[in-house]
Coordinates of C-alpha atoms in Angstrom, one line a residue:
M1187 CA -1.2 22.2 -30.8
T1188 CA -0.7 18.4 -30.4
N1189 CA -1.4 16.8 -27.1
R1190 CA 2.4 16.2 -26.8
E1191 CA 3.1 19.8 -27.1
R1192 CA 0.4 20.7 -24.6
A1193 CA 1.7 18.3 -22.0
M1194 CA 5.4 19.2 -22.5
N1195 CA 4.5 23.0 -22.4
I1196 CA 2.6 22.6 -19.2
L1197 CA 5.3 20.8 -17.4
H1198 CA 7.8 23.5 -18.8
Y1199 CA 5.6 26.4 -17.7
Q1200 CA 5.0 27.3 -21.3
P1201 CA 1.6 28.5 -22.7
V1202 CA -0.9 26.1 -24.1
D1203 CA -4.1 26.6 -26.1
R1204 CA -6.0 24.2 -23.7
F1205 CA -5.5 21.6 -21.1
P1206 CA -5.5 18.0 -22.3
A1207 CA -8.0 15.5 -20.9
V1208 CA -5.6 12.7 -19.5
H1209 CA -6.3 9.4 -17.9
F1210 CA -4.5 6.4 -16.5
G1211 CA -6.4 3.5 -17.6
Y1212 CA -9.2 1.3 -16.1
W1213 CA -9.8 -1.8 -13.9
S1214 CA -10.8 -4.6 -16.3
E1215 CA -14.1 -5.1 -14.1
L1216 CA -15.2 -1.5 -14.9
L1217 CA -14.9 -2.3 -18.6
E1218 CA -16.9 -5.3 -18.1
E1219 CA -19.5 -3.4 -16.3
W1220 CA -19.7 -0.8 -19.0
A1221 CA -20.1 -3.6 -21.6
E1222 CA -23.0 -5.2 -19.7
Q1223 CA -24.6 -1.7 -19.5
G1224 CA -24.2 -1.4 -23.3
K1225 CA -21.9 1.6 -23.1
I1226 CA -19.1 -0.2 -24.9
S1227 CA -18.9 -3.5 -26.8
K1228 CA -17.7 -6.7 -25.0
E1229 CA -14.9 -6.9 -27.7
L1230 CA -13.6 -3.5 -26.7
A1231 CA -13.9 -4.2 -23.1
A1232 CA -11.7 -7.3 -23.6
S1233 CA -9.1 -5.7 -25.7
V1234 CA -8.2 -2.4 -23.8
G1235 CA -4.6 -2.0 -22.7
D1236 CA -2.5 1.1 -21.8
G1237 CA -2.1 3.0 -25.3
N1238 CA -3.2 0.2 -27.6
E1239 CA -5.7 0.7 -30.4
A1240 CA -8.6 -0.3 -28.3
D1241 CA -7.6 2.2 -25.5
R1242 CA -7.5 4.9 -28.2
E1243 CA -10.9 3.9 -29.6
L1244 CA -12.3 4.1 -25.9
D1245 CA -10.6 7.6 -25.6
R1246 CA -12.6 8.7 -28.7
L1247 CA -15.9 7.4 -27.2
I1248 CA -15.4 9.1 -23.8
G1249 CA -13.5 12.3 -24.9
W1250 CA -10.2 11.7 -23.5
D1251 CA -7.1 12.9 -25.4
F1252 CA -4.8 10.3 -24.3
N1253 CA -3.7 7.7 -21.6
W1254 CA -0.7 9.3 -19.8
Y1255 CA 0.7 5.8 -19.2
R1256 CA 2.4 5.4 -22.6
V1257 CA 5.8 4.0 -21.9
A1258 CA 8.3 1.6 -23.4
G1259 CA 11.1 -0.3 -21.6
S1260 CA 13.0 -3.5 -21.4
R1261 CA 12.9 -6.8 -19.6
N1262 CA 14.2 -5.2 -16.5
G1263 CA 12.6 -7.4 -14.0
L1264 CA 13.6 -11.0 -12.9
F1265 CA 14.8 -12.7 -16.2
P1266 CA 13.9 -15.4 -16.7
A1267 CA 10.9 -15.1 -14.2
F1268 CA 10.1 -17.9 -11.9
E1269 CA 7.6 -20.5 -13.2
Y1270 CA 4.0 -19.8 -12.0
K1271 CA 2.7 -22.9 -10.3
V1272 CA -0.1 -23.9 -7.9
L1273 CA 1.3 -25.4 -4.8
E1274 CA -2.0 -26.4 -3.0
T1275 CA -5.7 -26.0 -3.4
L1276 CA -7.6 -25.5 -0.1
P1277 CA -11.0 -26.8 0.6
D1278 CA -12.7 -23.4 -0.1
G1279 CA -11.1 -23.2 -3.5
T1280 CA -8.3 -20.8 -2.5
Q1281 CA -5.0 -21.7 -4.2
R1282 CA -1.6 -21.3 -2.8
V1283 CA 0.6 -20.3 -5.7
Q1284 CA 4.3 -19.3 -6.3
N1285 CA 4.1 -16.3 -8.7
N1286 CA 6.5 -15.2 -11.3
V1287 CA 8.7 -13.4 -8.7
G1288 CA 8.9 -16.2 -6.1
L1289 CA 6.3 -14.8 -3.8
I1290 CA 3.9 -17.4 -2.4
E1291 CA 0.4 -16.1 -2.4
R1292 CA -3.1 -17.1 -1.5
V1293 CA -5.3 -16.6 -4.6
K1294 CA -9.2 -17.2 -4.8
P1295 CA -10.4 -17.7 -8.3
G1296 CA -12.9 -15.2 -9.4
V1297 CA -12.0 -12.6 -6.7
A1298 CA -10.5 -9.4 -8.0
S1299 CA -8.3 -8.1 -5.4
I1300 CA -4.7 -8.1 -4.3
P1301 CA -3.7 -11.7 -3.2
S1302 CA -2.7 -12.2 0.4
E1303 CA 1.1 -13.0 0.9
D1304 CA 1.7 -16.3 2.4
D1305 CA 5.5 -16.9 2.1
Y1306 CA 8.4 -16.0 0.1
V1307 CA 11.7 -17.7 -1.4
L1308 CA 14.2 -15.0 -1.0
K1309 CA 15.0 -15.4 2.7
D1310 CA 18.8 -15.5 3.0
R1311 CA 22.1 -15.1 1.1
E1312 CA 22.0 -18.7 -0.3
A1313 CA 18.6 -18.0 -2.0
F1314 CA 19.7 -14.7 -3.3
E1315 CA 23.0 -15.9 -4.7
T1316 CA 21.7 -19.2 -6.3
L1317 CA 18.0 -18.4 -7.2
Y1318 CA 17.7 -14.5 -7.6
K1319 CA 21.1 -13.0 -8.5
P1320 CA 21.3 -14.9 -11.8
K1321 CA 18.0 -13.5 -12.7
M1322 CA 18.9 -10.0 -11.7
L1323 CA 22.0 -9.6 -13.9
Y1324 CA 22.2 -7.7 -17.0
A1325 CA 22.2 -9.6 -20.4
P1326 CA 21.8 -8.3 -23.9
E1327 CA 18.7 -10.2 -24.4
R1328 CA 16.9 -7.8 -22.1
V1329 CA 16.8 -5.0 -24.5
D1330 CA 15.2 -5.3 -28.1
V1331 CA 17.9 -3.1 -29.7
E1332 CA 16.4 -3.5 -33.2
Y1333 CA 12.9 -2.2 -31.9
Y1334 CA 14.6 0.9 -30.5
K1335 CA 16.7 1.5 -33.6
H1336 CA 13.4 2.3 -35.3
F1337 CA 11.6 3.7 -32.4
N1338 CA 11.6 7.4 -33.3
E1339 CA 10.0 6.8 -36.7
N1340 CA 7.3 4.2 -35.2
R1341 CA 6.3 6.1 -31.9
P1342 CA 3.3 8.3 -31.8
Q1343 CA 4.3 11.9 -32.5
D1344 CA 1.1 13.6 -31.1
I1345 CA 1.3 12.3 -27.4
P1346 CA 4.1 12.2 -24.8
V1347 CA 6.0 8.7 -24.6
G1348 CA 8.1 7.8 -21.7
L1349 CA 11.0 5.5 -20.9
H1350 CA 10.2 3.1 -18.0
L1351 CA 13.2 3.0 -15.7
G1352 CA 12.0 0.3 -13.5
S1353 CA 11.9 0.2 -9.7
L1354 CA 14.5 0.4 -7.0
L1355 CA 12.6 -1.1 -4.0
G1356 CA 8.9 -1.6 -5.1
E1357 CA 9.6 -4.6 -7.2
I1358 CA 12.0 -6.1 -4.5
R1359 CA 9.2 -5.6 -2.0
N1360 CA 6.9 -7.5 -4.4
M1361 CA 9.4 -10.4 -4.4
V1362 CA 9.5 -10.8 -0.6
S1363 CA 6.4 -9.1 0.8
V1364 CA 6.4 -6.2 3.3
V1365 CA 7.1 -8.7 6.1
G1366 CA 9.8 -10.4 4.3
M1367 CA 11.6 -7.1 3.4
S1368 CA 11.5 -6.1 7.0
Y1369 CA 13.2 -9.4 8.0
L1370 CA 15.8 -9.0 5.3
I1371 CA 16.7 -5.4 6.2
Y1372 CA 17.5 -6.5 9.8
D1373 CA 19.0 -9.9 8.9
E1374 CA 22.1 -11.1 10.6
D1375 CA 23.8 -10.6 7.1
E1376 CA 23.6 -6.8 7.3
E1377 CA 24.9 -6.5 3.8
L1378 CA 22.5 -8.8 2.1
F1379 CA 19.5 -6.4 1.5
A1380 CA 21.9 -3.7 0.2
D1381 CA 23.4 -6.3 -2.2
I1382 CA 20.0 -7.1 -3.5
V1383 CA 19.2 -3.5 -4.1
D1384 CA 22.5 -2.8 -5.6
T1385 CA 22.4 -5.8 -8.0
Y1386 CA 18.8 -5.1 -9.2
A1387 CA 19.5 -1.4 -9.7
E1388 CA 22.7 -1.8 -11.7
M1389 CA 20.9 -4.2 -14.0
Q1390 CA 18.0 -1.6 -14.6
Y1391 CA 20.6 1.2 -15.2
Q1392 CA 22.3 -0.9 -17.8
C1393 CA 18.9 -1.5 -19.5
A1394 CA 18.1 2.1 -19.7
K1395 CA 21.6 2.9 -20.9
R1396 CA 21.5 0.5 -23.7
I1397 CA 18.0 1.7 -24.9
L1398 CA 19.2 5.4 -24.9
E1399 CA 22.4 4.5 -26.7
T1400 CA 20.3 3.4 -29.6
G1401 CA 19.2 7.0 -30.2
A1402 CA 15.6 6.5 -29.2
K1403 CA 14.0 9.6 -28.0
F1404 CA 11.6 10.0 -25.0
D1405 CA 9.6 12.9 -23.7
F1406 CA 9.9 11.8 -20.0
A1407 CA 11.2 8.9 -17.9
H1408 CA 9.2 7.0 -15.4
Y1409 CA 9.6 4.7 -12.2
W1410 CA 7.1 2.6 -10.4
E1411 CA 7.7 2.0 -6.7
D1412 CA 4.6 1.7 -4.5
I1413 CA 6.6 1.7 -1.3
C1414 CA 4.2 3.8 0.9
F1415 CA 0.8 3.1 2.5
K1416 CA -1.9 5.3 4.1
N1417 CA 0.4 6.1 7.1
G1418 CA 3.6 6.7 5.2
P1419 CA 6.6 4.7 3.9
L1420 CA 7.0 0.9 4.4
I1421 CA 10.6 1.5 5.1
A1422 CA 12.4 4.1 7.2
P1423 CA 13.1 7.2 5.2
D1424 CA 16.7 7.3 6.3
L1425 CA 17.3 3.7 5.3
F1426 CA 15.5 4.3 1.9
D1427 CA 17.8 7.2 1.2
E1428 CA 20.9 5.3 2.1
L1429 CA 19.9 2.3 -0.1
C1430 CA 18.4 4.1 -3.1
A1431 CA 19.5 7.7 -3.4
K1432 CA 22.6 7.0 -5.2
H1433 CA 20.9 4.8 -7.8
Y1434 CA 18.2 7.4 -8.5
K1435 CA 20.9 9.9 -9.1
K1436 CA 22.9 7.7 -11.4
R1437 CA 19.9 6.6 -13.5
N1438 CA 18.4 10.2 -13.6
D1439 CA 21.8 11.7 -14.6
L1440 CA 21.8 9.2 -17.4
C1441 CA 18.4 10.5 -18.5
H1442 CA 19.6 14.1 -18.3
Q1443 CA 22.6 13.3 -20.5
Y1444 CA 20.2 12.2 -23.1
G1445 CA 18.0 15.3 -22.8
I1446 CA 15.2 13.8 -20.7
D1447 CA 14.3 16.3 -18.0
I1448 CA 10.8 15.2 -16.9
I1449 CA 11.2 12.2 -14.6
S1450 CA 8.1 10.9 -13.0
L1451 CA 7.5 8.3 -10.2
D1452 CA 4.4 6.2 -9.4
C1453 CA 4.0 5.7 -5.7
D1454 CA 0.6 5.1 -4.0
G1455 CA 0.1 6.0 -0.4
V1456 CA 1.4 9.1 1.7
T1457 CA 4.8 9.8 0.0
E1458 CA 5.8 13.0 1.9
K1459 CA 8.7 11.5 3.8
L1460 CA 10.3 10.0 0.7
L1461 CA 9.9 12.9 -1.6
P1462 CA 13.2 14.5 -0.5
T1463 CA 15.1 11.5 -1.7
W1464 CA 13.3 11.4 -5.0
F1465 CA 13.3 15.2 -5.7
E1466 CA 17.0 15.8 -4.5
N1467 CA 18.2 13.0 -6.9
G1468 CA 16.3 13.9 -10.0
V1469 CA 12.7 12.8 -9.8
N1470 CA 10.7 15.9 -10.4
T1471 CA 7.1 14.7 -11.3
M1472 CA 4.6 13.2 -8.9
F1473 CA 2.3 10.7 -10.7
P1474 CA -0.5 9.8 -10.3
I1475 CA -0.7 11.5 -6.8
E1476 CA -3.1 9.2 -5.1
I1477 CA -5.8 11.0 -2.9
G1478 CA -6.9 8.0 -0.7
V1479 CA -8.2 9.1 2.8
W1480 CA -5.5 11.7 3.3
G1481 CA -6.3 14.3 0.6
D1482 CA -4.2 16.1 -1.8
Q1483 CA -0.5 15.8 -1.6
F1484 CA 0.7 18.0 -4.5
E1485 CA 0.1 21.5 -3.3
A1486 CA 2.1 20.8 0.0
A1487 CA 4.9 19.3 -2.1
R1488 CA 4.9 22.4 -4.4
N1489 CA 5.1 24.6 -1.4
K1490 CA 8.0 22.7 0.1
F1491 CA 10.0 22.1 -3.2
G1492 CA 9.0 25.1 -5.3
K1493 CA 8.2 25.2 -9.0
G1494 CA 10.8 22.4 -9.8
M1495 CA 8.2 19.9 -8.4
L1496 CA 5.8 18.9 -11.1
G1497 CA 2.7 16.8 -11.2
V1498 CA 0.3 14.6 -13.2
G1499 CA -2.7 13.3 -11.6
G1500 CA -4.4 14.3 -8.1
M1501 CA -8.0 13.9 -9.3
D1502 CA -10.0 11.9 -6.9
K1503 CA -11.4 9.1 -9.1
T1504 CA -14.1 8.1 -6.6
A1505 CA -16.1 11.1 -7.7
F1506 CA -17.0 9.1 -10.9
R1507 CA -18.9 6.8 -8.5
K1508 CA -21.0 9.6 -7.0
D1509 CA -22.7 12.4 -9.0
K1510 CA -22.1 15.5 -11.2
A1511 CA -21.8 17.7 -8.1
A1512 CA -18.8 15.5 -6.8
V1513 CA -17.2 15.7 -10.3
D1514 CA -17.7 19.4 -10.5
E1515 CA -16.0 19.8 -7.1
E1516 CA -13.0 17.9 -8.4
I1517 CA -12.9 19.9 -11.7
A1518 CA -12.8 23.1 -9.5
R1519 CA -9.9 21.7 -7.4
M1520 CA -8.1 20.8 -10.6
Q1521 CA -8.6 24.3 -11.9
R1522 CA -7.0 25.6 -8.8
L1523 CA -4.0 23.2 -8.8
A1524 CA -3.5 23.8 -12.5
G1525 CA -3.2 27.5 -11.7
L1526 CA 0.0 26.7 -9.8
G1527 CA 1.6 25.8 -13.1
G1528 CA 3.5 22.6 -14.0
F1529 CA 0.4 20.3 -13.1
I1530 CA -1.8 18.3 -15.5
P1531 CA -4.9 16.9 -14.0
C1532 CA -5.6 13.2 -14.3
P1533 CA -7.5 10.8 -12.3
D1534 CA -5.4 9.5 -9.4
H1535 CA -5.3 5.9 -10.6
R1536 CA -7.1 3.4 -12.9
L1537 CA -10.8 4.0 -12.8
M1538 CA -12.5 1.5 -10.5
P1539 CA -15.8 -0.6 -10.8
G1540 CA -18.9 1.6 -10.2
S1541 CA -17.5 4.5 -12.2
K1542 CA -20.4 6.0 -14.3
F1543 CA -19.6 6.3 -18.0
E1544 CA -21.6 9.6 -18.4
L1545 CA -19.7 11.2 -15.5
V1546 CA -16.3 10.3 -17.1
Q1547 CA -17.5 11.7 -20.4
Y1548 CA -18.5 14.9 -18.7
Y1549 CA -15.2 15.3 -16.8
A1550 CA -13.2 14.6 -20.0
E1551 CA -15.0 17.4 -21.8
E1552 CA -14.8 19.9 -18.8
I1553 CA -11.3 19.5 -18.1
K1554 CA -10.5 20.7 -21.6
K1555 CA -12.1 24.1 -20.7
I1556 CA -9.5 24.9 -17.9
R1557 CA -7.8 28.1 -18.6
V1558 CA -4.8 29.5 -16.5

């Protein structure tokens, strides 16, 4: 069987010869560590990107079958983006910058972490209408039609490939910060935030529609949201449903019309309270099912929603920083979850600095031995 057949069979409750060893990429700092340790070359470390030739070479060295995050899409963000510019350099070297989505951040050169949010541009109706709305509208230039006309003949045939559908709220949150989003939701202009969501969603729907109209075929479709944290959603679930449910349904119905029945969504944090909005409107696959400090979320979701709830992920990647016993514990847990059906083990996010090369190799080989 090909890895594409294995993955699609598992998610459709069909038999497979074995489970694929699947991953979701790496922090660049980890690749640099491995290069310094002599595990991989510096050239390879500098070249790895999701699904590219360097990524596949590293797969061969480690024993992975493939990187799950192999997706194609469109220019479905702000287009054109804002100019990235440094606004101020502080005495300690920290820079205040305006990034490509208009968020003003504090960035310290050489520090690999999420920048702190300092300010934002999208604060009122005027900023939306004049600065953002023109960048959120659909235009033919957003979709490379010629590329997708030849997509089926050029795409890998042995691994699953997805259509990236964009984001309904996560990317808007990136534009305004959590604080800014909270103010916009309760702004005096009660319709403003809904207008922002509706405008952005319609553009992304049109992008997906144009891609699918070319005849390009995909094994799954995928969203990125990141709208939760360790205590739950960053927005009230009822409001999230009111703003977003109709757009998920519209976009997912489009996918169903073109034969795509696996629709996944990447959201970190504790997602339990938003799962009903996603699942009831066509999102049926949790990925990468972050473990965090709260533990596994997949089994509870399966118990609540039944066999229609699928999963890719759920392996606590921090085990790779520990020892073989910790990895064995995760493999045993993956064996149990795989036994539920409709679940593919995968580290719960990009592998972090401190992950031990030999433990990753060991996991990749052992996960192939799962039998259900």
